[in-house]
C-alpha cells in the first residue's frame, strides 16, 4: 500500500520544497538549448524511476490488510495490490515532474521576469499521451475491473443459507431450521449464501465483515444476496476483523451496530448448533 | 442596517407563515403547531421577508411597482446589503464561504477530538451525528460554491472584458439566498441537529427527528443558489465577451467556470427534487421511499447521486481552471495543450452525468448496472489525464516563481493525483465491496475535495487577493500557512486510507479499541492541519486592513483583470477592450498583447 511511501514522499517533497524556498535567490537554470533540455529530461526520467521504485518498495513492504478469512478476501486484496502497482508509476511521474521542475526551473520572478520557452503542446505529445492513458484506463477496466466482476459472480452455489436481518441497531442471523442467533457462527470451508434484508419500516443498513472483504446493503422491503466461503478459523473476540459491522449510516447507534463473528471447525459448529436447538 | 431589517422581516415572515398555517389547522380541529409542517410553510415566507429586508425591495422590487430604486452606497456598508456589482458579490461569496469553511473546520476539530480514543469523550452519539452531518454539508456547500461564487463572480466578467454579469439582479438574489441556508443549518444543529450526514438517505431521513426538515429546506434553497449561478455564468460567458474574445482565446479559468456551470445548471435539479420528495414523505405523507407503501429507498440513491457525483466536478472544474491559470502565469509559459484541456473539461462534463451509480455498487441495485458504471467511471481518468499533461507541460522548463499561490497550485497537483488514483480502487467492484463506506473513502474524497479543490481555492485566493482587495498579502505568513497545511494534510489523511482498509468504517461516533493508535495519530495531525488556518486568517485580516498598496499587475500576468487597477474601477473598463491574441503568449516572439484597452483612462 501507498501509505508508508506517501509519508516518505511527503517528507521528501516537504524537505525539497523548504530547500527550494531557502534557495529562493538562486538564478534560473540555463535552459532552452536542445542538449540542455535532453539533460533535463534524462534527469527527470531517473527521478521518475526512483519515485516509482520507492512507491513499489513501500507497497511490497507494507501490508495494510486485516486478516483475510475467505478466498473472496484474497481476491479483493489481489486486486488492491494490482492497482497499487499500476498506480505507482503514475504517482512517480507526477512527482518527478513536480519536484524536478520546482528545483530546476525556479526563478526569482518579478512582474517583468523573463519568459519561458513557448511550448504550446500542439504537436504529437498530447496524442501520444492520450493513447497511453487510454490504454492504461482500458487495462484497469478489463483487469481487475470487468474480469474481477465476472469472477465475483461466477460461483452462485452454496452449502447453506443464512438470513441476516439488520434493524436499528442490531443484527439477527437466521439459520436453517428456525434457529436464531445474535452471533454469527460459521463452519469453516462451507460456502454460505447470505440473504440480507431489513424490516419494512426500518432504515438502510449494510452487512460487512472486514475479514471477508464483502459488503451488501440491507434494504427495507428487499432481499440482497452475497456469497462467502470462510476458510480461516477465528473469533471476533481476538480479531476485530471478525465482526459484522453496519456500514450504512442508520442513525443514533450506527457505530454500535456490530455482531461478533466466529469461524469454527465442523465439530464445534455442530456442537454450537445442537446447543441452540436445545434452547 | 439592511441586515437587521432582513432578520426582522425574516422573523415576521416566519410568524406570518406559521400563524396562517396554524389558523387553518386550528379551524380544522388540529393542533396549532406541527413542527415539520409549520417549518416547511413558514420557511419560504421567512425567506421572502429576508430578501425584501436586505435590499431586494429597496433596490429592485420597488421599481416594478412604480417606486424609485435606491442608490447603493459606496463604502464598506455596501457589502452588507443587496448589491448588483459582480465584484461586491464576489467578495460577499468569498467572505461568507470562508467563514463557513472555518466553522465547519472547527466542527472537524471537535470530531477529531471525539475520535481520538474509543468510548465517548466530548459528545454523546446523537451530538456526534449532528456534528458529523453539519461538517459534511457545510464543507460540501463551501466546496460547491466558493471558487465559482468568489472568483467566478469577481474575475470571470473582467477576464472576458465585460462590465458585469449578464443578470446582475439574479446574481445578487442568488447570493442573498446563501446566508439563510447557513443560518438555518446552524439553527438546526442548535435545536438538536439531524443524523443523516449530508446525503440524507431515506428511509432514515423520512423517519428521523425534525432537524432533518430544516436540512432539507436549507439545502433545497442552496440548490436554487447553484442553479441561478450556473445559468448566469453560462449566459454571461456566451454573450458578454468583448470583441475578439473568441472561444479559443478564453482564459482557462473562464472555461473551468463555464464547464462547472453547465453541470450546476443541469444536475442540481435532481438533488433538489430528491430533497423535496423526502420532505413530502415527512410532511404530507407521500411514500416515495417507504417500502411499506410501495416506495423504494434505492430510488433516492439514484436521484441523489445523479447530482452528487457531477457536483464533484462543479467543485473541481473551476478549481482546475484556477490552478492552470496560476501555473501558466507563474511559470511564464503558455498553457500547455490549451485546446486539449478545453476538450478534456467538456469531456468531463459529458461523462459526469453517466457515472453516478459507482456510489451504489453495494446498494443492492440490479447486477447488470455494475459493469457499465464501472467502465464509464474509469473512463473519466482519460480526460483527467489530459489536465495532468497540461500541468506538467506548463511548468516544464518554465521560469517558476515559487510564491504562495504557486505552492498551493503545485500541491493541488500532488494531492489530486493521490485522490484520483485511490478513486480507481473505489470504481472497481472487487475492492469497492470492501472499501465502500470505510475511512478509505473518507481519505479519498478529502484528497480530491480538500487536497484538490480547497488547495486550489487557496492558490486562487492568494493569487487574486491583491486584485480584489488592492492590498498585498504577507508572503511569509502565506508560506507558513502553506507548509503547515500541506504537511498536516498528508499526515492526517494518509493514515485514514490505512485504517479504512483495516476495517474502520466511516460516520461512526465510536470505534473498536484496535484502531486507537491510528486515530490518535490522525487527530494529532488533524489539529496541526487546523493550526495552519490561524496563520491564514491572521494574514488575510491584517493584510486586508493594513497591507501595502498592491500594484495593478504584481504578477506580470497577461490576462485582462491585471491590466486594470487594483481594485478595479466600478465598471471595470472605461472602454470595452479589444482582444487581439490568446491569453498565454509568454515567450512567443513578436506576439501582440492579449488585449488592447483603447484609450483607457488609468485609475490610480
Ligand atoms: Cu445500521
Ligand atoms: Cu462519484
PDB file of N, CA and C in Angstrom, chain A residues 218-253:
ATOM      1  N   UNK A 218     -28.494  -3.758   3.500  1.00  0.00           N
ATOM      2  CA  UNK A 218     -29.768  -4.314   3.942  1.00  0.00           C
ATOM      3  C   UNK A 218     -30.823  -3.245   3.672  1.00  0.00           C
ATOM      4  N   UNK A 219     -31.701  -3.528   2.728  1.00  0.00           N
ATOM      5  CA  UNK A 219     -32.675  -2.528   2.289  1.00  0.00           C
ATOM      6  C   UNK A 219     -34.074  -2.966   2.724  1.00  0.00           C
ATOM      7  N   UNK A 220     -34.815  -2.100   3.395  1.00  0.00           N
ATOM      8  CA  UNK A 220     -36.171  -2.477   3.792  1.00  0.00           C
ATOM      9  C   UNK A 220     -37.002  -2.875   2.574  1.00  0.00           C
ATOM     10  N   UNK A 221     -37.670  -3.983   2.682  1.00  0.00           N
ATOM     11  CA  UNK A 221     -38.544  -4.406   1.599  1.00  0.00           C
ATOM     12  C   UNK A 221     -37.828  -5.105   0.459  1.00  0.00           C
ATOM     13  N   UNK A 222     -36.540  -5.403   0.625  1.00  0.00           N
ATOM     14  CA  UNK A 222     -35.779  -6.031  -0.445  1.00  0.00           C
ATOM     15  C   UNK A 222     -34.874  -7.086   0.159  1.00  0.00           C
ATOM     16  N   UNK A 223     -34.539  -8.114  -0.596  1.00  0.00           N
ATOM     17  CA  UNK A 223     -33.534  -9.065  -0.118  1.00  0.00           C
ATOM     18  C   UNK A 223     -32.335  -9.006  -1.046  1.00  0.00           C
ATOM     19  N   UNK A 224     -31.183  -8.728  -0.485  1.00  0.00           N
ATOM     20  CA  UNK A 224     -29.957  -8.720  -1.280  1.00  0.00           C
ATOM     21  C   UNK A 224     -29.160  -9.971  -0.908  1.00  0.00           C
ATOM     22  N   UNK A 225     -28.285 -10.378  -1.831  1.00  0.00           N
ATOM     23  CA  UNK A 225     -27.647 -11.682  -1.675  1.00  0.00           C
ATOM     24  C   UNK A 225     -26.145 -11.546  -1.843  1.00  0.00           C
ATOM     25  N   UNK A 226     -25.398 -12.271  -1.023  1.00  0.00           N
ATOM     26  CA  UNK A 226     -23.963 -12.351  -1.242  1.00  0.00           C
ATOM     27  C   UNK A 226     -23.455 -13.701  -0.747  1.00  0.00           C
ATOM     28  N   UNK A 227     -22.306 -14.134  -1.312  1.00  0.00           N
ATOM     29  CA  UNK A 227     -21.774 -15.467  -1.002  1.00  0.00           C
ATOM     30  C   UNK A 227     -20.384 -15.363  -0.412  1.00  0.00           C
ATOM     31  N   UNK A 228     -20.121 -16.184   0.594  1.00  0.00           N
ATOM     32  CA  UNK A 228     -18.797 -16.199   1.223  1.00  0.00           C
ATOM     33  C   UNK A 228     -18.438 -17.630   1.606  1.00  0.00           C
ATOM     34  N   UNK A 229     -17.148 -17.961   1.421  1.00  0.00           N
ATOM     35  CA  UNK A 229     -16.661 -19.254   1.922  1.00  0.00           C
ATOM     36  C   UNK A 229     -15.582 -18.991   2.965  1.00  0.00           C
ATOM     37  N   UNK A 230     -15.924 -18.953   4.238  1.00  0.00           N
ATOM     38  CA  UNK A 230     -14.902 -18.687   5.252  1.00  0.00           C
ATOM     39  C   UNK A 230     -13.873 -19.813   5.233  1.00  0.00           C
ATOM     40  N   UNK A 231     -12.592 -19.458   5.259  1.00  0.00           N
ATOM     41  CA  UNK A 231     -11.582 -20.511   5.194  1.00  0.00           C
ATOM     42  C   UNK A 231     -10.531 -20.385   6.285  1.00  0.00           C
ATOM     43  N   UNK A 232     -10.802 -19.574   7.280  1.00  0.00           N
ATOM     44  CA  UNK A 232      -9.817 -19.430   8.353  1.00  0.00           C
ATOM     45  C   UNK A 232     -10.544 -19.290   9.685  1.00  0.00           C
ATOM     46  N   UNK A 233     -10.163 -20.169  10.606  1.00  0.00           N
ATOM     47  CA  UNK A 233     -10.822 -20.161  11.905  1.00  0.00           C
ATOM     48  C   UNK A 233     -10.428 -18.907  12.675  1.00  0.00           C
ATOM     49  N   UNK A 234     -11.402 -18.291  13.318  1.00  0.00           N
ATOM     50  CA  UNK A 234     -11.107 -17.070  14.053  1.00  0.00           C
ATOM     51  C   UNK A 234     -12.309 -16.606  14.849  1.00  0.00           C
ATOM     52  N   UNK A 235     -12.063 -15.643  15.736  1.00  0.00           N
ATOM     53  CA  UNK A 235     -13.121 -15.180  16.637  1.00  0.00           C
ATOM     54  C   UNK A 235     -12.992 -13.670  16.798  1.00  0.00           C
ATOM     55  N   UNK A 236     -14.105 -12.972  16.678  1.00  0.00           N
ATOM     56  CA  UNK A 236     -14.108 -11.521  16.814  1.00  0.00           C
ATOM     57  C   UNK A 236     -13.594 -11.031  18.156  1.00  0.00           C
ATOM     58  N   UNK A 237     -13.589 -11.932  19.162  1.00  0.00           N
ATOM     59  CA  UNK A 237     -13.093 -11.513  20.480  1.00  0.00           C
ATOM     60  C   UNK A 237     -11.579 -11.276  20.451  1.00  0.00           C
ATOM     61  N   UNK A 238     -10.898 -11.973  19.513  1.00  0.00           N
ATOM     62  CA  UNK A 238      -9.440 -11.797  19.420  1.00  0.00           C
ATOM     63  C   UNK A 238      -9.034 -10.951  18.226  1.00  0.00           C
ATOM     64  N   UNK A 239      -9.912 -10.874  17.241  1.00  0.00           N
ATOM     65  CA  UNK A 239      -9.524 -10.220  15.996  1.00  0.00           C
ATOM     66  C   UNK A 239     -10.705  -9.390  15.492  1.00  0.00           C
ATOM     67  N   UNK A 240     -10.497  -8.084  15.475  1.00  0.00           N
ATOM     68  CA  UNK A 240     -11.591  -7.154  15.192  1.00  0.00           C
ATOM     69  C   UNK A 240     -12.125  -7.300  13.760  1.00  0.00           C
ATOM     70  N   UNK A 241     -11.330  -7.964  12.899  1.00  0.00           N
ATOM     71  CA  UNK A 241     -11.803  -8.154  11.522  1.00  0.00           C
ATOM     72  C   UNK A 241     -12.980  -9.125  11.458  1.00  0.00           C
ATOM     73  N   UNK A 242     -13.114  -9.946  12.488  1.00  0.00           N
ATOM     74  CA  UNK A 242     -14.243 -10.884  12.538  1.00  0.00           C
ATOM     75  C   UNK A 242     -15.420 -10.216  13.231  1.00  0.00           C
ATOM     76  N   UNK A 243     -16.078  -9.340  12.526  1.00  0.00           N
ATOM     77  CA  UNK A 243     -17.289  -8.754  13.095  1.00  0.00           C
ATOM     78  C   UNK A 243     -18.213  -8.347  11.962  1.00  0.00           C
ATOM     79  N   UNK A 244     -19.497  -8.455  12.200  1.00  0.00           N
ATOM     80  CA  UNK A 244     -20.443  -7.851  11.268  1.00  0.00           C
ATOM     81  C   UNK A 244     -20.577  -6.406  11.709  1.00  0.00           C
ATOM     82  N   UNK A 245     -20.221  -5.488  10.838  1.00  0.00           N
ATOM     83  CA  UNK A 245     -20.313  -4.080  11.195  1.00  0.00           C
ATOM     84  C   UNK A 245     -21.299  -3.431  10.245  1.00  0.00           C
ATOM     85  N   UNK A 246     -22.269  -2.710  10.786  1.00  0.00           N
ATOM     86  CA  UNK A 246     -23.176  -1.982   9.909  1.00  0.00           C
ATOM     87  C   UNK A 246     -22.378  -0.876   9.233  1.00  0.00           C
ATOM     88  N   UNK A 247     -22.436  -0.834   7.909  1.00  0.00           N
ATOM     89  CA  UNK A 247     -21.641   0.135   7.171  1.00  0.00           C
ATOM     90  C   UNK A 247     -22.519   1.075   6.359  1.00  0.00           C
ATOM     91  N   UNK A 248     -23.722   1.325   6.816  1.00  0.00           N
ATOM     92  CA  UNK A 248     -24.530   2.368   6.182  1.00  0.00           C
ATOM     93  C   UNK A 248     -25.167   3.154   7.314  1.00  0.00           C
ATOM     94  N   UNK A 249     -24.903   4.476   7.307  1.00  0.00           N
ATOM     95  CA  UNK A 249     -25.381   5.338   8.386  1.00  0.00           C
ATOM     96  C   UNK A 249     -26.858   5.068   8.681  1.00  0.00           C
ATOM     97  N   UNK A 250     -27.155   4.669   9.944  1.00  0.00           N
ATOM     98  CA  UNK A 250     -28.533   4.285  10.249  1.00  0.00           C
ATOM     99  C   UNK A 250     -29.051   4.977  11.496  1.00  0.00           C
ATOM    100  N   UNK A 251     -28.411   6.110  11.860  1.00  0.00           N
ATOM    101  CA  UNK A 251     -28.965   6.892  12.957  1.00  0.00           C
ATOM    102  C   UNK A 251     -28.189   6.719  14.251  1.00  0.00           C
ATOM    103  N   UNK A 252     -28.883   6.933  15.344  1.00  0.00           N
ATOM    104  CA  UNK A 252     -28.273   7.114  16.664  1.00  0.00           C
ATOM    105  C   UNK A 252     -27.126   6.154  16.966  1.00  0.00           C
ATOM    106  N   UNK A 253     -27.383   4.844  16.977  1.00  0.00           N
ATOM    107  CA  UNK A 253     -26.392   3.879  17.456  1.00  0.00           C
ATOM    108  C   UNK A 253     -25.672   3.161  16.304  1.00  0.00           C
TER     109      UNK A 253
END
